[in-house]
């Protein structure tokens, strides 16, 4: 496992922008209260041990099926009337686009969502059903982002970033506030790690309350761009690879302004998972808790299930934050990991 100490020196260049603050997270909580729900914290006795208790934070129960609704809501509700009137455009691996489309539909504004051809069809269909205009291009999120920014520039649409934005990060950070409310003696949080919007927001909230709360980023072995960027000391690019954790695909942007710096500051440890690990986490959530999770939503469960996390203290929160898995792929995962696997 790779460890990034809190005392690690950070280049001053990464703090030339207005970084999100704890105040921003509280303001986001107030702003988005009418759209998002305070999701439950579910004890997981079978993941727990005599040394620690595990709780699942089920943000998969948001109306759009994923935590992304928090950040997208906060960003769009932070826009001026003129910015909203121009319409919004974004790029997504699926869940952020669905969240943007959902909020845009509620507000009666135009939304354009750019996706790559590799985004699962169930996610594409869900975005289309919410009335968003779709542009499907290329084989990666980076390809789709190029098109999204062309539309921004050509049509005057307002850009709603998927992760590297203070308002998006603050919105995701409201999940951290809920953890502090429901589990104030939390010792460790296992947080899916990709572009870093979720990790940055939640870690900012938790570490602001107590720097001793451990924040562990969990990703897949296949092209974990944030982890490789942290190793390199700067944002890097990697070719995308197919993975059960498809929501964690994509780059962090070579011009990353916020999430890379937040990860460097607040990340205590990282865990990388094989595809078999991720599938086991998905199956465990279903058999033990009756919870359907997509791969990205199950990575924290998988990390504990496969014994890849240590020194977690007494209270552990696992962010189970997305359910939008393709049904056929989910059934295939269950077939590969039958119930007796966990007996």
Short mmCIF file of C-alpha atoms in Angstrom, two decimals:
data_model
loop_
_atom_site.label_atom_id
_atom_site.label_comp_id
_atom_site.label_asym_id
_atom_site.label_seq_id
_atom_site.Cartn_x
_atom_site.Cartn_y
_atom_site.Cartn_z
CA UNK A 1 0.00 0.00 0.00
CA UNK A 2 1.13 3.52 -0.76
CA UNK A 3 1.16 6.02 2.07
CA UNK A 4 1.10 9.79 1.63
CA UNK A 5 1.90 11.55 4.89
CA UNK A 6 0.04 14.67 5.93
CA UNK A 7 3.36 16.40 6.44
CA UNK A 8 4.29 15.92 2.79
CA UNK A 9 5.55 19.12 1.16
CA UNK A 10 3.12 20.55 -1.37
CA UNK A 11 4.12 22.84 -4.19
CA UNK A 12 2.88 26.41 -3.60
CA UNK A 13 1.54 26.38 -7.15
CA UNK A 14 -1.30 24.17 -6.02
CA UNK A 15 -2.63 26.84 -3.67
CA UNK A 16 -2.85 29.76 -6.10
CA UNK A 17 -6.58 29.08 -6.52
CA UNK A 18 -9.44 29.54 -4.06
CA UNK A 19 -9.48 26.16 -2.37
CA UNK A 20 -12.81 25.01 -0.87
CA UNK A 21 -13.17 25.38 2.89
CA UNK A 22 -15.25 23.86 5.66
CA UNK A 23 -17.48 26.95 5.50
CA UNK A 24 -18.14 26.15 1.83
CA UNK A 25 -19.26 22.66 2.79
CA UNK A 26 -21.72 24.01 5.36
CA UNK A 27 -23.05 26.50 2.82
CA UNK A 28 -23.43 23.65 0.33
CA UNK A 29 -25.37 21.61 2.88
CA UNK A 30 -27.83 24.47 3.26
CA UNK A 31 -28.05 25.13 -0.49
CA UNK A 32 -28.77 21.56 -1.61
CA UNK A 33 -31.00 20.48 1.27
CA UNK A 34 -34.09 20.42 -0.94
CA UNK A 35 -32.51 18.08 -3.50
CA UNK A 36 -30.30 15.57 -1.71
CA UNK A 37 -31.21 13.29 1.17
CA UNK A 38 -29.30 12.56 4.38
CA UNK A 39 -28.54 8.92 3.63
CA UNK A 40 -28.42 6.15 6.25
CA UNK A 41 -25.45 4.59 7.98
CA UNK A 42 -25.87 0.82 8.04
CA UNK A 43 -23.93 -1.39 10.49
CA UNK A 44 -22.10 -4.29 8.83
CA UNK A 45 -21.60 -7.00 11.46
CA UNK A 46 -19.91 -9.44 9.08
CA UNK A 47 -17.31 -6.86 8.00
CA UNK A 48 -16.75 -5.89 11.62
CA UNK A 49 -14.24 -7.63 13.90
CA UNK A 50 -13.65 -7.71 17.66
CA UNK A 51 -11.27 -4.79 17.06
CA UNK A 52 -13.47 -2.47 15.01
CA UNK A 53 -17.04 -1.81 13.87
CA UNK A 54 -17.86 -1.13 10.23
CA UNK A 55 -20.70 1.06 8.95
CA UNK A 56 -21.82 1.48 5.34
CA UNK A 57 -22.73 5.03 4.28
CA UNK A 58 -25.41 4.31 1.68
CA UNK A 59 -25.22 7.32 -0.60
CA UNK A 60 -26.33 4.92 -3.32
CA UNK A 61 -29.82 5.86 -2.08
CA UNK A 62 -29.71 9.34 -3.58
CA UNK A 63 -32.44 9.84 -6.18
CA UNK A 64 -29.94 9.52 -9.04
CA UNK A 65 -28.32 6.46 -7.47
CA UNK A 66 -24.99 8.05 -6.55
CA UNK A 67 -23.28 10.69 -4.43
CA UNK A 68 -22.66 12.82 -7.53
CA UNK A 69 -26.00 14.54 -6.96
CA UNK A 70 -24.42 16.48 -4.09
CA UNK A 71 -21.70 18.17 -6.09
CA UNK A 72 -23.76 18.73 -9.23
CA UNK A 73 -26.58 20.30 -7.21
CA UNK A 74 -24.27 22.64 -5.36
CA UNK A 75 -22.51 23.74 -8.52
CA UNK A 76 -25.66 24.43 -10.53
CA UNK A 77 -27.47 26.12 -7.64
CA UNK A 78 -24.39 28.33 -7.17
CA UNK A 79 -24.65 29.66 -10.72
CA UNK A 80 -26.10 33.06 -11.53
CA UNK A 81 -29.44 33.32 -13.32
CA UNK A 82 -27.58 34.33 -16.48
CA UNK A 83 -25.24 31.32 -16.29
CA UNK A 84 -28.18 28.94 -15.85
CA UNK A 85 -30.12 30.57 -18.67
CA UNK A 86 -27.29 29.78 -21.09
CA UNK A 87 -27.63 26.08 -20.27
CA UNK A 88 -25.01 23.77 -18.81
CA UNK A 89 -22.59 21.28 -20.28
CA UNK A 90 -20.53 18.57 -18.63
CA UNK A 91 -18.50 15.44 -19.20
CA UNK A 92 -19.11 12.23 -17.30
CA UNK A 93 -18.51 8.52 -16.90
CA UNK A 94 -22.23 8.33 -16.15
CA UNK A 95 -23.23 9.31 -12.64
CA UNK A 96 -22.23 12.97 -12.72
CA UNK A 97 -24.01 13.40 -16.04
CA UNK A 98 -27.14 11.86 -14.58
CA UNK A 99 -26.95 14.22 -11.62
CA UNK A 100 -26.50 17.27 -13.85
CA UNK A 101 -29.44 16.17 -16.01
CA UNK A 102 -31.60 15.63 -12.91
CA UNK A 103 -30.92 19.08 -11.47
CA UNK A 104 -31.29 20.76 -14.87
CA UNK A 105 -34.66 19.10 -15.34
CA UNK A 106 -35.81 20.35 -11.95
CA UNK A 107 -34.72 23.90 -12.79
CA UNK A 108 -36.02 23.82 -16.35
CA UNK A 109 -32.67 24.57 -17.99
CA UNK A 110 -30.84 23.03 -20.92
CA UNK A 111 -28.24 20.36 -20.16
CA UNK A 112 -25.75 18.77 -22.54
CA UNK A 113 -23.82 15.73 -21.31
CA UNK A 114 -20.76 14.46 -23.17
CA UNK A 115 -19.86 10.79 -22.75
CA UNK A 116 -17.43 8.37 -24.29
CA UNK A 117 -18.58 5.28 -26.18
CA UNK A 118 -17.39 3.17 -23.23
CA UNK A 119 -19.98 4.52 -20.75
CA UNK A 120 -22.39 1.67 -19.88
CA UNK A 121 -25.64 1.82 -21.81
CA UNK A 122 -27.82 1.77 -18.70
CA UNK A 123 -26.20 5.02 -17.61
CA UNK A 124 -26.58 6.56 -21.06
CA UNK A 125 -30.28 5.66 -21.08
CA UNK A 126 -30.85 7.11 -17.62
CA UNK A 127 -29.33 10.45 -18.63
CA UNK A 128 -31.36 10.57 -21.83
CA UNK A 129 -34.56 9.82 -19.88
CA UNK A 130 -34.00 12.96 -17.82
CA UNK A 131 -34.15 15.12 -20.93
CA UNK A 132 -30.47 15.95 -21.37
CA UNK A 133 -28.90 16.25 -24.81
CA UNK A 134 -26.19 13.65 -25.31
CA UNK A 135 -22.93 13.88 -27.23
CA UNK A 136 -21.17 10.50 -27.38
CA UNK A 137 -17.60 10.70 -28.67
CA UNK A 138 -14.29 8.90 -28.37
CA UNK A 139 -13.17 6.06 -26.12
CA UNK A 140 -12.31 7.96 -22.93
CA UNK A 141 -13.54 10.65 -20.61
CA UNK A 142 -10.70 12.86 -21.86
CA UNK A 143 -12.05 12.56 -25.43
CA UNK A 144 -15.53 13.48 -24.25
CA UNK A 145 -14.19 16.43 -22.27
CA UNK A 146 -12.63 17.91 -25.39
CA UNK A 147 -16.07 17.90 -27.03
CA UNK A 148 -17.75 19.33 -23.93
CA UNK A 149 -15.38 22.28 -23.84
CA UNK A 150 -15.89 22.86 -27.56
CA UNK A 151 -19.62 23.16 -26.88
CA UNK A 152 -18.93 25.46 -23.95
CA UNK A 153 -16.89 27.77 -26.16
CA UNK A 154 -19.03 27.52 -29.33
CA UNK A 155 -22.49 27.75 -27.76
CA UNK A 156 -21.79 29.73 -24.59
CA UNK A 157 -22.90 26.90 -22.31
CA UNK A 158 -21.88 26.99 -18.65
CA UNK A 159 -19.27 24.39 -17.70
CA UNK A 160 -20.14 22.09 -14.78
CA UNK A 161 -16.96 20.11 -14.00
CA UNK A 162 -17.29 16.53 -12.77
CA UNK A 163 -14.83 16.90 -9.88
CA UNK A 164 -12.14 19.61 -10.05
CA UNK A 165 -14.23 22.54 -8.89
CA UNK A 166 -14.68 24.16 -5.44
CA UNK A 167 -18.48 24.04 -5.53
CA UNK A 168 -18.52 20.41 -6.67
CA UNK A 169 -15.99 19.44 -3.99
CA UNK A 170 -17.95 21.30 -1.30
CA UNK A 171 -21.12 19.53 -2.37
CA UNK A 172 -19.46 16.13 -2.05
CA UNK A 173 -18.10 17.25 1.32
CA UNK A 174 -21.63 17.35 2.73
CA UNK A 175 -21.37 13.57 2.88
CA UNK A 176 -18.50 14.04 5.34
CA UNK A 177 -20.67 16.27 7.52
CA UNK A 178 -23.31 13.54 7.64
CA UNK A 179 -20.68 11.05 8.78
CA UNK A 180 -19.69 13.38 11.62
CA UNK A 181 -23.33 13.78 12.63
CA UNK A 182 -24.17 10.06 12.57
CA UNK A 183 -20.78 8.65 13.65
CA UNK A 184 -19.01 11.42 15.59
CA UNK A 185 -16.43 8.97 16.97
CA UNK A 186 -15.36 7.87 13.48
CA UNK A 187 -11.72 6.79 13.25
CA UNK A 188 -11.38 5.89 9.56
CA UNK A 189 -13.23 6.52 6.31
CA UNK A 190 -12.76 4.38 3.20
CA UNK A 191 -13.46 6.61 0.23
CA UNK A 192 -13.56 5.71 -3.50
CA UNK A 193 -10.75 7.60 -5.23
CA UNK A 194 -10.73 8.71 -8.85
CA UNK A 195 -10.87 12.35 -9.92
CA UNK A 196 -10.78 13.27 -6.25
CA UNK A 197 -13.92 15.38 -5.84
CA UNK A 198 -15.50 12.94 -3.40
CA UNK A 199 -12.27 12.21 -1.58
CA UNK A 200 -11.30 15.89 -1.38
CA UNK A 201 -14.65 17.06 -0.04
CA UNK A 202 -15.14 14.27 2.50
CA UNK A 203 -11.53 14.38 3.70
CA UNK A 204 -11.71 18.16 4.07
CA UNK A 205 -14.80 17.84 6.28
CA UNK A 206 -13.40 15.00 8.40
CA UNK A 207 -9.87 16.37 8.80
CA UNK A 208 -11.24 19.80 9.70
CA UNK A 209 -13.09 18.14 12.59
CA UNK A 210 -10.11 16.03 13.67
CA UNK A 211 -6.81 15.63 11.76
CA UNK A 212 -6.44 12.19 13.35
CA UNK A 213 -9.37 10.73 11.41
CA UNK A 214 -7.79 8.49 8.79
CA UNK A 215 -8.90 8.93 5.19
CA UNK A 216 -8.10 6.02 2.88
CA UNK A 217 -8.57 6.28 -0.88
CA UNK A 218 -9.65 3.09 -2.64
CA UNK A 219 -9.30 2.56 -6.37
CA UNK A 220 -8.85 -0.17 -8.96
CA UNK A 221 -5.57 -1.60 -10.24
CA UNK A 222 -6.53 -0.74 -13.83
CA UNK A 223 -5.34 2.81 -14.56
CA UNK A 224 -5.69 4.43 -11.12
CA UNK A 225 -4.78 7.89 -12.39
CA UNK A 226 -4.92 9.80 -9.09
CA UNK A 227 -2.70 7.26 -7.35
CA UNK A 228 -0.16 7.31 -10.17
CA UNK A 229 -0.25 11.11 -10.18
CA UNK A 230 0.49 11.18 -6.46
CA UNK A 231 3.41 8.83 -7.01
CA UNK A 232 4.73 11.09 -9.77
CA UNK A 233 4.23 14.25 -7.75
CA UNK A 234 2.12 15.83 -10.49
CA UNK A 235 -0.96 15.00 -12.57
CA UNK A 236 -0.32 12.32 -15.21
CA UNK A 237 -2.35 10.70 -17.98
CA UNK A 238 -3.00 6.98 -18.41
CA UNK A 239 -4.96 5.07 -21.06
CA UNK A 240 -8.34 4.04 -19.70
CA UNK A 241 -8.97 0.33 -19.12
CA UNK A 242 -12.19 -1.60 -18.76
CA UNK A 243 -13.09 -2.19 -15.12
CA UNK A 244 -16.03 -3.13 -12.94
CA UNK A 245 -15.41 0.21 -11.22
CA UNK A 246 -16.29 2.10 -14.41
CA UNK A 247 -17.28 5.24 -12.49
CA UNK A 248 -13.66 5.55 -11.35
CA UNK A 249 -12.33 5.68 -14.91
CA UNK A 250 -10.86 8.79 -16.45
CA UNK A 251 -8.07 11.25 -15.85
CA UNK A 252 -7.70 14.02 -13.30
CA UNK A 253 -6.62 16.65 -15.85
CA UNK A 254 -3.06 17.82 -16.36
CA UNK A 255 -4.22 21.29 -15.33
CA UNK A 256 -5.86 20.00 -12.15
CA UNK A 257 -6.35 22.91 -9.73
CA UNK A 258 -7.97 21.48 -6.62
CA UNK A 259 -8.42 17.75 -6.13
CA UNK A 260 -4.81 16.72 -6.62
CA UNK A 261 -3.71 19.20 -3.95
CA UNK A 262 -6.46 18.04 -1.57
CA UNK A 263 -5.45 14.41 -2.07
CA UNK A 264 -1.81 15.24 -1.36
CA UNK A 265 -2.77 17.10 1.77
CA UNK A 266 -5.32 14.72 3.26
CA UNK A 267 -4.66 11.21 1.94
CA UNK A 268 -3.35 8.84 4.61
CA UNK A 269 -3.25 5.65 2.58
CA UNK A 270 -4.36 4.11 -0.69
CA UNK A 271 -5.62 0.66 -1.63
CA UNK A 272 -5.71 -0.77 -5.16
CA UNK A 273 -8.08 -3.60 -6.01
CA UNK A 274 -8.19 -6.35 -8.61
CA UNK A 275 -11.34 -6.94 -10.64
CA UNK A 276 -12.00 -10.06 -8.57
CA UNK A 277 -11.75 -8.00 -5.38
CA UNK A 278 -14.27 -5.48 -6.70
CA UNK A 279 -16.69 -8.19 -7.80
CA UNK A 280 -16.48 -9.78 -4.35
CA UNK A 281 -17.36 -6.44 -2.74
CA UNK A 282 -20.41 -6.06 -4.97
CA UNK A 283 -21.61 -9.60 -4.25
CA UNK A 284 -21.02 -9.26 -0.50
CA UNK A 285 -23.11 -6.08 -0.34
CA UNK A 286 -25.97 -7.86 -2.08
CA UNK A 287 -25.90 -11.15 -0.16
CA UNK A 288 -25.25 -9.68 3.29
CA UNK A 289 -27.20 -6.42 3.11
CA UNK A 290 -29.54 -6.70 0.13
CA UNK A 291 -27.80 -3.64 -1.34
CA UNK A 292 -27.07 -3.32 -5.06
CA UNK A 293 -23.81 -1.46 -5.67
CA UNK A 294 -21.87 -0.75 -8.83
CA UNK A 295 -18.17 -1.55 -8.75
CA UNK A 296 -17.06 1.93 -7.73
CA UNK A 297 -19.57 1.93 -4.90
CA UNK A 298 -18.28 -1.35 -3.51
CA UNK A 299 -14.51 -0.71 -3.44
CA UNK A 300 -14.41 0.16 0.26
CA UNK A 301 -16.26 -3.03 1.13
CA UNK A 302 -13.86 -5.00 -1.06
CA UNK A 303 -10.82 -3.47 0.62
CA UNK A 304 -11.98 -4.65 4.04
CA UNK A 305 -13.29 -7.98 2.78
CA UNK A 306 -9.94 -8.85 1.22
CA UNK A 307 -7.93 -7.69 4.25
CA UNK A 308 -6.19 -4.81 2.46
CA UNK A 309 -6.67 -2.20 5.18
CA UNK A 310 -4.98 -2.03 8.59
CA UNK A 311 -4.84 0.36 11.56
CA UNK A 312 -8.40 1.56 11.20
CA UNK A 313 -9.19 2.26 14.86
CA UNK A 314 -12.53 1.36 16.41
CA UNK A 315 -15.12 2.96 14.08
CA UNK A 316 -14.88 2.58 10.32
CA UNK A 317 -17.15 4.19 7.72
CA UNK A 318 -17.26 2.77 4.20
CA UNK A 319 -18.69 5.01 1.50
CA UNK A 320 -21.06 2.82 -0.52
CA UNK A 321 -21.96 5.56 -2.92
CA UNK A 322 -23.34 4.27 -6.23
CA UNK A 323 -25.86 1.68 -7.43
CA UNK A 324 -26.08 2.33 -11.18
CA UNK A 325 -24.69 -0.96 -12.41
CA UNK A 326 -25.72 -2.62 -15.66
CA UNK A 327 -28.11 -5.46 -14.64
CA UNK A 328 -26.47 -8.06 -16.88
CA UNK A 329 -23.03 -7.20 -15.58
CA UNK A 330 -24.30 -7.38 -12.02
CA UNK A 331 -25.80 -10.83 -12.58
CA UNK A 332 -22.50 -12.00 -14.06
CA UNK A 333 -20.68 -10.76 -10.95
CA UNK A 334 -23.09 -12.66 -8.69
CA UNK A 335 -22.55 -15.81 -10.73
CA UNK A 336 -18.79 -15.49 -10.24
CA UNK A 337 -19.19 -14.90 -6.49
CA UNK A 338 -21.95 -17.22 -5.18
CA UNK A 339 -23.32 -16.84 -1.61
CA UNK A 340 -21.25 -19.71 -0.23
CA UNK A 341 -18.14 -17.70 -1.00
CA UNK A 342 -18.93 -15.56 2.04
CA UNK A 343 -20.13 -18.24 4.46
#
